[in-house]
Short mmCIF file of C-alpha atoms and ligand atoms in Angstrom, two decimals:
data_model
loop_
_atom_site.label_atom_id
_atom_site.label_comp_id
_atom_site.label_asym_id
_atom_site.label_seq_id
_atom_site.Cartn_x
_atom_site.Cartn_y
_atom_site.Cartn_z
CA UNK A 7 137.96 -56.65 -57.96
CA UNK A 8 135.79 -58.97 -55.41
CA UNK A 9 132.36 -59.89 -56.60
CA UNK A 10 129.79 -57.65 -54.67
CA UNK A 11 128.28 -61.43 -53.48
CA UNK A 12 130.61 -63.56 -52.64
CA UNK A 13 133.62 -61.78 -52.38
CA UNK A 14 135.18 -64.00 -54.97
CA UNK A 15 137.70 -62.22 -57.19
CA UNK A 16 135.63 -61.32 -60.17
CA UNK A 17 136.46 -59.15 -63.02
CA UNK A 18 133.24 -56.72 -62.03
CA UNK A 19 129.66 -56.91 -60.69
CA UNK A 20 128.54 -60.24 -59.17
CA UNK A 21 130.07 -63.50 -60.37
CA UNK A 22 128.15 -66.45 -62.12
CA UNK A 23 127.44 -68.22 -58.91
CA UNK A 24 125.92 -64.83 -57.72
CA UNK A 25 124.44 -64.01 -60.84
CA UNK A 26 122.17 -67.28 -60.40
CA UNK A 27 121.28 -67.35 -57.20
CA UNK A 28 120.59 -63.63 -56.82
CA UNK A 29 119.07 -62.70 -60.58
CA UNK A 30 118.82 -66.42 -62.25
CA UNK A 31 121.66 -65.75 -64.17
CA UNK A 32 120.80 -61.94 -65.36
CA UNK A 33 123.66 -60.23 -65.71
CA UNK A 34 122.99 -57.49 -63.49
CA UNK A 35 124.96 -54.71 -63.14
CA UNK A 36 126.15 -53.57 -59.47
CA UNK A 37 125.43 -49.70 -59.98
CA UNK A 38 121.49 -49.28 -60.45
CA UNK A 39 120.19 -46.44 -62.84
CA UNK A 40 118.93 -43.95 -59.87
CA UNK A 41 120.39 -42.31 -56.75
CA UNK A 42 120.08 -43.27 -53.23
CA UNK A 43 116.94 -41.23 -51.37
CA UNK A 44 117.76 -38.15 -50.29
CA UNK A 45 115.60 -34.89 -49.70
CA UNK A 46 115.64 -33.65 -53.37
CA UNK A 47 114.50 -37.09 -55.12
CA UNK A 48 111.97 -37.61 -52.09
CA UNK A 49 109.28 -37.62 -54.53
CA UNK A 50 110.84 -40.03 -57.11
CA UNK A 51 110.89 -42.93 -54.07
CA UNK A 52 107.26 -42.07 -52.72
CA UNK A 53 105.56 -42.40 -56.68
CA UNK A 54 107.38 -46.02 -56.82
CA UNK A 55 106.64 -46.96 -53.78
CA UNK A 56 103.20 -45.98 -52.17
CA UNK A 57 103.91 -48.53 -48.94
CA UNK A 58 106.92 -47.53 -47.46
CA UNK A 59 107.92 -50.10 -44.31
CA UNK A 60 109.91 -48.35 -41.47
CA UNK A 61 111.16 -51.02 -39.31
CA UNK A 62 112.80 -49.26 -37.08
CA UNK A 63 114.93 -46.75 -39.11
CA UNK A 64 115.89 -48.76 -41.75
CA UNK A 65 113.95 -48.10 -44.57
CA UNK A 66 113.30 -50.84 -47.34
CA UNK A 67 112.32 -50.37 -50.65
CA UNK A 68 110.67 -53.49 -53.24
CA UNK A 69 112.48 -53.89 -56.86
CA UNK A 70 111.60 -56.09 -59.39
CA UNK A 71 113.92 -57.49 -62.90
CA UNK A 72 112.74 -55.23 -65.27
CA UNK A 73 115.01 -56.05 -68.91
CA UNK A 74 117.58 -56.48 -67.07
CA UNK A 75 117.64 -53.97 -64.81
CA UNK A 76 116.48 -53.99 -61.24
CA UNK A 77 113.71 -51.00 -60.79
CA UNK A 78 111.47 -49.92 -57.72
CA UNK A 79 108.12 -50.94 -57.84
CA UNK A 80 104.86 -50.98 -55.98
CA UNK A 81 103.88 -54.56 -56.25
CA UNK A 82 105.19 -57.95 -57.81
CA UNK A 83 108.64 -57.20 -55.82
CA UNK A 84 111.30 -59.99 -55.93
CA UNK A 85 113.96 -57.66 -54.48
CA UNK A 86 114.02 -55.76 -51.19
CA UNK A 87 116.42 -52.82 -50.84
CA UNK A 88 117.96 -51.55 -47.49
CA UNK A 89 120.13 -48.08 -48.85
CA UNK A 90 122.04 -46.64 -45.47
CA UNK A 91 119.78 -45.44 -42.85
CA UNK A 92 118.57 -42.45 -42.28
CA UNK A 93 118.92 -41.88 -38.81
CA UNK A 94 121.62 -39.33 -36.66
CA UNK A 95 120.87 -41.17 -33.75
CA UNK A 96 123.09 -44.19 -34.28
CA UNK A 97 126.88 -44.91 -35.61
CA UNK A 98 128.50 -46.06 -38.49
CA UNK A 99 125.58 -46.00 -40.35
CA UNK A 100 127.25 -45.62 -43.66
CA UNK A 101 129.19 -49.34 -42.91
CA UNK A 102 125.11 -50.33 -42.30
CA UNK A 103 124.74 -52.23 -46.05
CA UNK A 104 128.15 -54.03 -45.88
CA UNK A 105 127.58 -54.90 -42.53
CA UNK A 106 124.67 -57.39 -43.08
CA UNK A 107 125.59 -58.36 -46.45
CA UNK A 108 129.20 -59.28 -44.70
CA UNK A 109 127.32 -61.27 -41.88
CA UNK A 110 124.66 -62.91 -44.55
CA UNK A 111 127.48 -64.14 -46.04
CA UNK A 112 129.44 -65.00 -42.73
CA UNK A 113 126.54 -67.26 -42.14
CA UNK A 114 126.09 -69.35 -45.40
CA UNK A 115 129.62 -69.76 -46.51
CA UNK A 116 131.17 -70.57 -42.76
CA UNK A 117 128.83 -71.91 -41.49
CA UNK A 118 126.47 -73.91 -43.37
CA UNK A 119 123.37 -71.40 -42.49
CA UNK A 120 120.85 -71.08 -45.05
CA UNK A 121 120.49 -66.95 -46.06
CA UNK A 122 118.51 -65.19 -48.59
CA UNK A 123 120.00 -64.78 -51.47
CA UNK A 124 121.79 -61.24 -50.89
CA UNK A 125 124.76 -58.69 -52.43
CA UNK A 126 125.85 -55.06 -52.01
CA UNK A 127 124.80 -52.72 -54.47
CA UNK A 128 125.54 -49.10 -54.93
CA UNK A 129 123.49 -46.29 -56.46
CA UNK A 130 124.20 -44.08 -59.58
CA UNK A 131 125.31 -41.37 -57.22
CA UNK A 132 128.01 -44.39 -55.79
CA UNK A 133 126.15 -44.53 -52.46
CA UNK A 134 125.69 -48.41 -50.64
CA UNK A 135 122.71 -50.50 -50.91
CA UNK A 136 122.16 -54.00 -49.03
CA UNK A 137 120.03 -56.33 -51.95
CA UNK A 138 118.85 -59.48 -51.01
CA UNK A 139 116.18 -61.48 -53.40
CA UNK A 140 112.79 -62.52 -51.81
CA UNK A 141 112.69 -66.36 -51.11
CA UNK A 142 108.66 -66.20 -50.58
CA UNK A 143 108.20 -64.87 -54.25
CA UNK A 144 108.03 -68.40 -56.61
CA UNK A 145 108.78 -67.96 -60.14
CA UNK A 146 105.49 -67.35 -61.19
CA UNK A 147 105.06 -64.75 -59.11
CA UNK A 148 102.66 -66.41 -56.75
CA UNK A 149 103.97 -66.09 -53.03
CA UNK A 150 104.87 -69.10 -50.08
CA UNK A 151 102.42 -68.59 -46.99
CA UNK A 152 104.49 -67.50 -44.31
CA UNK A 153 104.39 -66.23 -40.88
CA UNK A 154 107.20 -64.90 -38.53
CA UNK A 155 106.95 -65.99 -34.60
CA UNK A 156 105.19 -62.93 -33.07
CA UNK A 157 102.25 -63.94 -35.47
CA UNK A 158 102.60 -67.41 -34.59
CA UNK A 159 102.82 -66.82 -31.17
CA UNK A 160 99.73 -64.09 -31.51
CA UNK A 161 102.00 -61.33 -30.51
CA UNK A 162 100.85 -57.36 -31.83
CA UNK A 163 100.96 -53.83 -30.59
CA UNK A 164 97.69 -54.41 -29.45
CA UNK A 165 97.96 -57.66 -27.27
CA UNK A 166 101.12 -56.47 -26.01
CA UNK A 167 102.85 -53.33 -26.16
CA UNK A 168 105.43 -51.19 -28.96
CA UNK A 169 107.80 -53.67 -27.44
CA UNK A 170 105.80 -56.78 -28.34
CA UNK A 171 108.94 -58.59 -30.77
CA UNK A 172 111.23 -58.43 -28.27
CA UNK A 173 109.00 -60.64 -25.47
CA UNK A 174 109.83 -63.95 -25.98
CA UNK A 175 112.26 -66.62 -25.41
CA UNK A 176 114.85 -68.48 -27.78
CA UNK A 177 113.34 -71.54 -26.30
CA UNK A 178 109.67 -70.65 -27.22
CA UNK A 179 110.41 -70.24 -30.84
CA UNK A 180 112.25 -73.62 -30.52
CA UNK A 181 109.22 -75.46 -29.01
CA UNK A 182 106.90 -74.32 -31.93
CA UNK A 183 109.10 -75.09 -34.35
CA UNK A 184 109.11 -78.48 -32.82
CA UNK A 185 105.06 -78.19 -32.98
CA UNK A 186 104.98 -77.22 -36.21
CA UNK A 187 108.04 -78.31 -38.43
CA UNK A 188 107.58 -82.01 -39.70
CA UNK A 189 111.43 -82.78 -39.81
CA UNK A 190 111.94 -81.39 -36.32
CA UNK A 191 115.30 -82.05 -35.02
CA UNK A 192 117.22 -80.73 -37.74
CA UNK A 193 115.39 -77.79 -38.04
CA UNK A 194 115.72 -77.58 -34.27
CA UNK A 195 119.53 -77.75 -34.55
CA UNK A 196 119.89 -75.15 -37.55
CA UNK A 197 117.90 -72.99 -35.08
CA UNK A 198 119.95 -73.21 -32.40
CA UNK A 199 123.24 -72.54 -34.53
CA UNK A 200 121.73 -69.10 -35.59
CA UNK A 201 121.05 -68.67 -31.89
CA UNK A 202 124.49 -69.35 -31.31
CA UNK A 203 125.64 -67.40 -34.46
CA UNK A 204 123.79 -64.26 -33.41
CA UNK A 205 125.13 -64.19 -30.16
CA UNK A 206 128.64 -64.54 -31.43
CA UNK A 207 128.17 -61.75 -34.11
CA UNK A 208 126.86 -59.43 -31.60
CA UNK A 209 122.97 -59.40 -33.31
CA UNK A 210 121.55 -58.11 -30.60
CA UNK A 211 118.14 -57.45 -32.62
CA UNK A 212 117.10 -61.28 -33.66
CA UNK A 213 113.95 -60.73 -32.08
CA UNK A 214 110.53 -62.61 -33.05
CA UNK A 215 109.78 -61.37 -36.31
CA UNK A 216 113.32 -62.66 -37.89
CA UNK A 217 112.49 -65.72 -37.55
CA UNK A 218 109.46 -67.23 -40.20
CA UNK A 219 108.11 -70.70 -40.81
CA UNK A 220 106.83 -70.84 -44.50
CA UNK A 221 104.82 -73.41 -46.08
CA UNK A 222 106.02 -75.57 -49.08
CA UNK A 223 104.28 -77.00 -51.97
CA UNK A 224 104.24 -80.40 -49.99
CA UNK A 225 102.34 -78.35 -46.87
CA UNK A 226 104.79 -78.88 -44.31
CA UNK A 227 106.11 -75.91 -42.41
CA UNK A 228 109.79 -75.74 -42.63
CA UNK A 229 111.92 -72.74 -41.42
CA UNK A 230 112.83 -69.42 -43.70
CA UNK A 231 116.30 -68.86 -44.81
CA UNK A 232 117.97 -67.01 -42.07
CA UNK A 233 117.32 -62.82 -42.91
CA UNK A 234 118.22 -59.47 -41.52
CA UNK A 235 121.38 -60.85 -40.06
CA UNK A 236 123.98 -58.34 -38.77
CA UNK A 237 126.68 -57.34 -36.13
CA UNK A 238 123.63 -54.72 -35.02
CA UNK A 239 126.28 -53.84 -31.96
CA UNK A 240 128.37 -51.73 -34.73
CA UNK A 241 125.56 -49.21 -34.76
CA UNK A 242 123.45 -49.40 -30.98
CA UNK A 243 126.40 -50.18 -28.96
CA UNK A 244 124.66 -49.73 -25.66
CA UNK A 245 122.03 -52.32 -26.78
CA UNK A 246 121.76 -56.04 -24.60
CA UNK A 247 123.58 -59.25 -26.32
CA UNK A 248 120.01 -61.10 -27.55
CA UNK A 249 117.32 -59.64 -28.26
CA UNK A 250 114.89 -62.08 -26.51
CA UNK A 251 116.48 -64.45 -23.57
CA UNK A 252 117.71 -67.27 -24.32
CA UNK A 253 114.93 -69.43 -21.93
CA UNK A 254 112.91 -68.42 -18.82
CA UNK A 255 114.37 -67.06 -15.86
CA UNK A 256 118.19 -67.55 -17.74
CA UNK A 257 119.55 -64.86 -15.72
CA UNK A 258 119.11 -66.70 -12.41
CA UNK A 259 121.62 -69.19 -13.86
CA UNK A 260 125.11 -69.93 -11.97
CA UNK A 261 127.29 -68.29 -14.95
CA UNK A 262 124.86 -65.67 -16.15
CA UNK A 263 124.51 -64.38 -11.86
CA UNK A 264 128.58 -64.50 -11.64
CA UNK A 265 129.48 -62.63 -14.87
CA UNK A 266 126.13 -61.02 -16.10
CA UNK A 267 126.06 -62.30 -19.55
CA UNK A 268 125.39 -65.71 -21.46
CA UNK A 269 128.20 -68.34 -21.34
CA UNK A 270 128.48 -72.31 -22.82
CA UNK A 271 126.40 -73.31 -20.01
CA UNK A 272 123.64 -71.52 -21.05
CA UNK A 273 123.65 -72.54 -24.82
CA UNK A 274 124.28 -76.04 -23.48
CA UNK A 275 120.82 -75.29 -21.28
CA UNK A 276 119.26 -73.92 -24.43
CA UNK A 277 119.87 -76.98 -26.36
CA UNK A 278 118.94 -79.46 -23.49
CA UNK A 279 115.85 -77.67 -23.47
CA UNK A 280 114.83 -78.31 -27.34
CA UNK A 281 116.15 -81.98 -26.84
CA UNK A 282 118.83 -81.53 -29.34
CA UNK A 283 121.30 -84.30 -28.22
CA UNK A 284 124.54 -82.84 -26.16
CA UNK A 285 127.36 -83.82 -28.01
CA UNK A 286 125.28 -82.32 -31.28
CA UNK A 287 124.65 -79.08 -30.15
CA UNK A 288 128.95 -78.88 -28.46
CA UNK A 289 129.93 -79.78 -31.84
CA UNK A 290 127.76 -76.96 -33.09
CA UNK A 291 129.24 -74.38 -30.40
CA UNK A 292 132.65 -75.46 -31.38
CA UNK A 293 132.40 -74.61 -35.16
CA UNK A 294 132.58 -70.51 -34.03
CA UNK A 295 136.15 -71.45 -31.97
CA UNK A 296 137.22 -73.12 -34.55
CA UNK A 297 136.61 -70.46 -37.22
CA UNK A 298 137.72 -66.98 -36.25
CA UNK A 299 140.23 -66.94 -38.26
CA UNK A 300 138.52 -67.12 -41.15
CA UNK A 301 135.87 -65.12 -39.89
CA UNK A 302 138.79 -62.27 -39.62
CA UNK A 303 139.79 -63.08 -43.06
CA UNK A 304 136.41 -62.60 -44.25
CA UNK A 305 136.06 -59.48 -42.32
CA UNK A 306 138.90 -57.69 -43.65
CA UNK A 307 138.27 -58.89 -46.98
CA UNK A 308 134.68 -56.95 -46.83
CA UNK A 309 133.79 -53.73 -48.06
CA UNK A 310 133.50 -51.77 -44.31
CA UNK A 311 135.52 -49.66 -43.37
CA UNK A 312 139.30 -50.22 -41.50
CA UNK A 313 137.68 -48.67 -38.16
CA UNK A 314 134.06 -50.96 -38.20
CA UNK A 315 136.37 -53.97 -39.42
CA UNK A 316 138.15 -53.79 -36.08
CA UNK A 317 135.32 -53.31 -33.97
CA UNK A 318 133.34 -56.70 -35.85
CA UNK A 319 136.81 -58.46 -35.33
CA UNK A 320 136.85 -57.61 -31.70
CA UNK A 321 132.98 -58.36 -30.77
CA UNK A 322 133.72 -61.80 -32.39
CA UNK A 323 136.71 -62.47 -30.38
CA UNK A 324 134.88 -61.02 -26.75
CA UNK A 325 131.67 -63.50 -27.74
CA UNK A 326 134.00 -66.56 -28.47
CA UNK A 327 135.77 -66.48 -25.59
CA UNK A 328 132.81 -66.63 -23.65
CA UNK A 329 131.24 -69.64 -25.41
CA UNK A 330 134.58 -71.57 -26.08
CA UNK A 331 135.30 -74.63 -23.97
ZN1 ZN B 19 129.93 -64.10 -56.07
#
């Protein structure tokens, strides 16, 4: 079988490399002990965890290690648990875990992008579970400071509206990471390839709160792993390409007027913009060209299903063609 992280061959569960960087070396098992939620165990979910987070409809759940095995808890989480959704309103919803573990691990092992540790796991009753570890926990426990860009940019509900995530600009986050982050320009251009990547894996929901700063033990401000990365298309299909635009008044621009969505020109613009140097940020737009075929390999080598495997494989090839040179 495939390892549930990596998709490595493995002889069952996670492999080593997994086992480390998901559950320092635990050997976890890939099945946990209790079933997915559902309206008869309602009750078993609420007494473990009191603060239930609905963002959106996905509902997440904390975990921690307990003797080897990973259990829901109320506080000290190091896990965070996204089972399928529970909503009738979108589609696919049961491909929902595999999609953003498959895109996680898109990111990292293509293309370089630093992602929270994460894996598939499945429930006693066999039901799907995205994992991924918490990188603000440290090993002792104690927890990094950090702060996603609609606090950093002073954005609520209350200054602005339900909406309030979603009103912003690539290009904002990109200047206050350039405020902020003490080694700027590389932070700048890993920001603008998960721009880039987003766009070309049809996440139309990267909106202000995926992105964090967090501060390290030398306090600098660097950026967060990349999180909450998938092809969100699968399951809102009506919903726009980026969730914020790329820079002010983008839509006015030559390509985006002619053919009403984002082109090269406008992730050239982007990059301009944050002062990341030209032939830097083309080399970074050509890595997705130059990669769809293993980014099909991947896909079909993933745990969705035949039907949601052709639909990621066809987004990817639309976006491409739109950003290739
Ligand atoms: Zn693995």
């Amino acid at each position: 079988m495939i390892c549930n992280g990596c998709y490595k061959e493995v002889k069952e569960g996670y492999c080593l490399s997994c086992r480390k960087k998901l559950f320092d070396k635990v050997n976890v098992p890939s099945i946990l002990l209790f079933d997915a939620p559902k309206s008869n165990n309602l009750q078993f979910y609420q007494e473990h965890s009191k603060r239930l987070s609905i963002s959106g409809v996905q509902l997440k759940y904390s975990l921690r290690l307990e003797n080897n095995r990973l259990e829901l808890c109320e506080n000290k989480s190091q896990y965070i648990l996204k089972p399928v959704p529970p909503s009738k309103q979108l589609e696919e919803l049961n491909d929902a875990p595999e999609n953003e573990h498959l895109t996680m691990q898109i990111a990292e092992q293509l293309f370089g992008i630093e992602t929270a540790a994460n894996g598939l796991i499945h429930f006693k009753d066999g039901f799907p579970a995205y994992i991924t570890r918490r990188f603000d926990v440290q090993p002792d426990g104690s927890k990094y400071m950090q702060e996603d860009f609609a606090q950093l940019t002073n954005r609520t509900k209350d200054t602005h509206d339900e909406s309030f995530k979603y009103d912003g600009s690539y290009e904002e986050i990109g200047l206050l990471i350039k405020r902020f982050v003490a080694a700027a320009a590389p932070a700048l251009e890993r920001f603008f390839k998960l721009v880039v990547f987003n766009y070309i894996v049809s996440n139309g929901d990267a909106h202000l709160k995926n992105f964090s700063l967090m501060r390290i033990d030398t306090g600098e401000y660097k950026l967060t792993p990349a999180y909450d990365l998938m092809s969100t298309v699968i399951h809102t299909p009506l919903e726009s390409d980026t969730a914020l635009d790329l820079y002010k008044d983008d839509a006015d621009s030559d390509f985006y007027s002619t053919y009403g969505y984002y082109g090269r020109e406008n992730f050239m613009e982007l990059a301009g913009r944050l002062r990341i140097v030209e032939k830097r940020a083309a080399r970074i737009i050509d890595q997705f060209p130059a990669n769809q075929k293993q980014i099909g390999a991947f896909v079909h080598r993933s745990f969705l299903s035949e039907e949601v495997k052709e639909k990621y494989i066809s987004n990817i090839s639309d976006k491409i063609s739109r950003i290739r040179q």
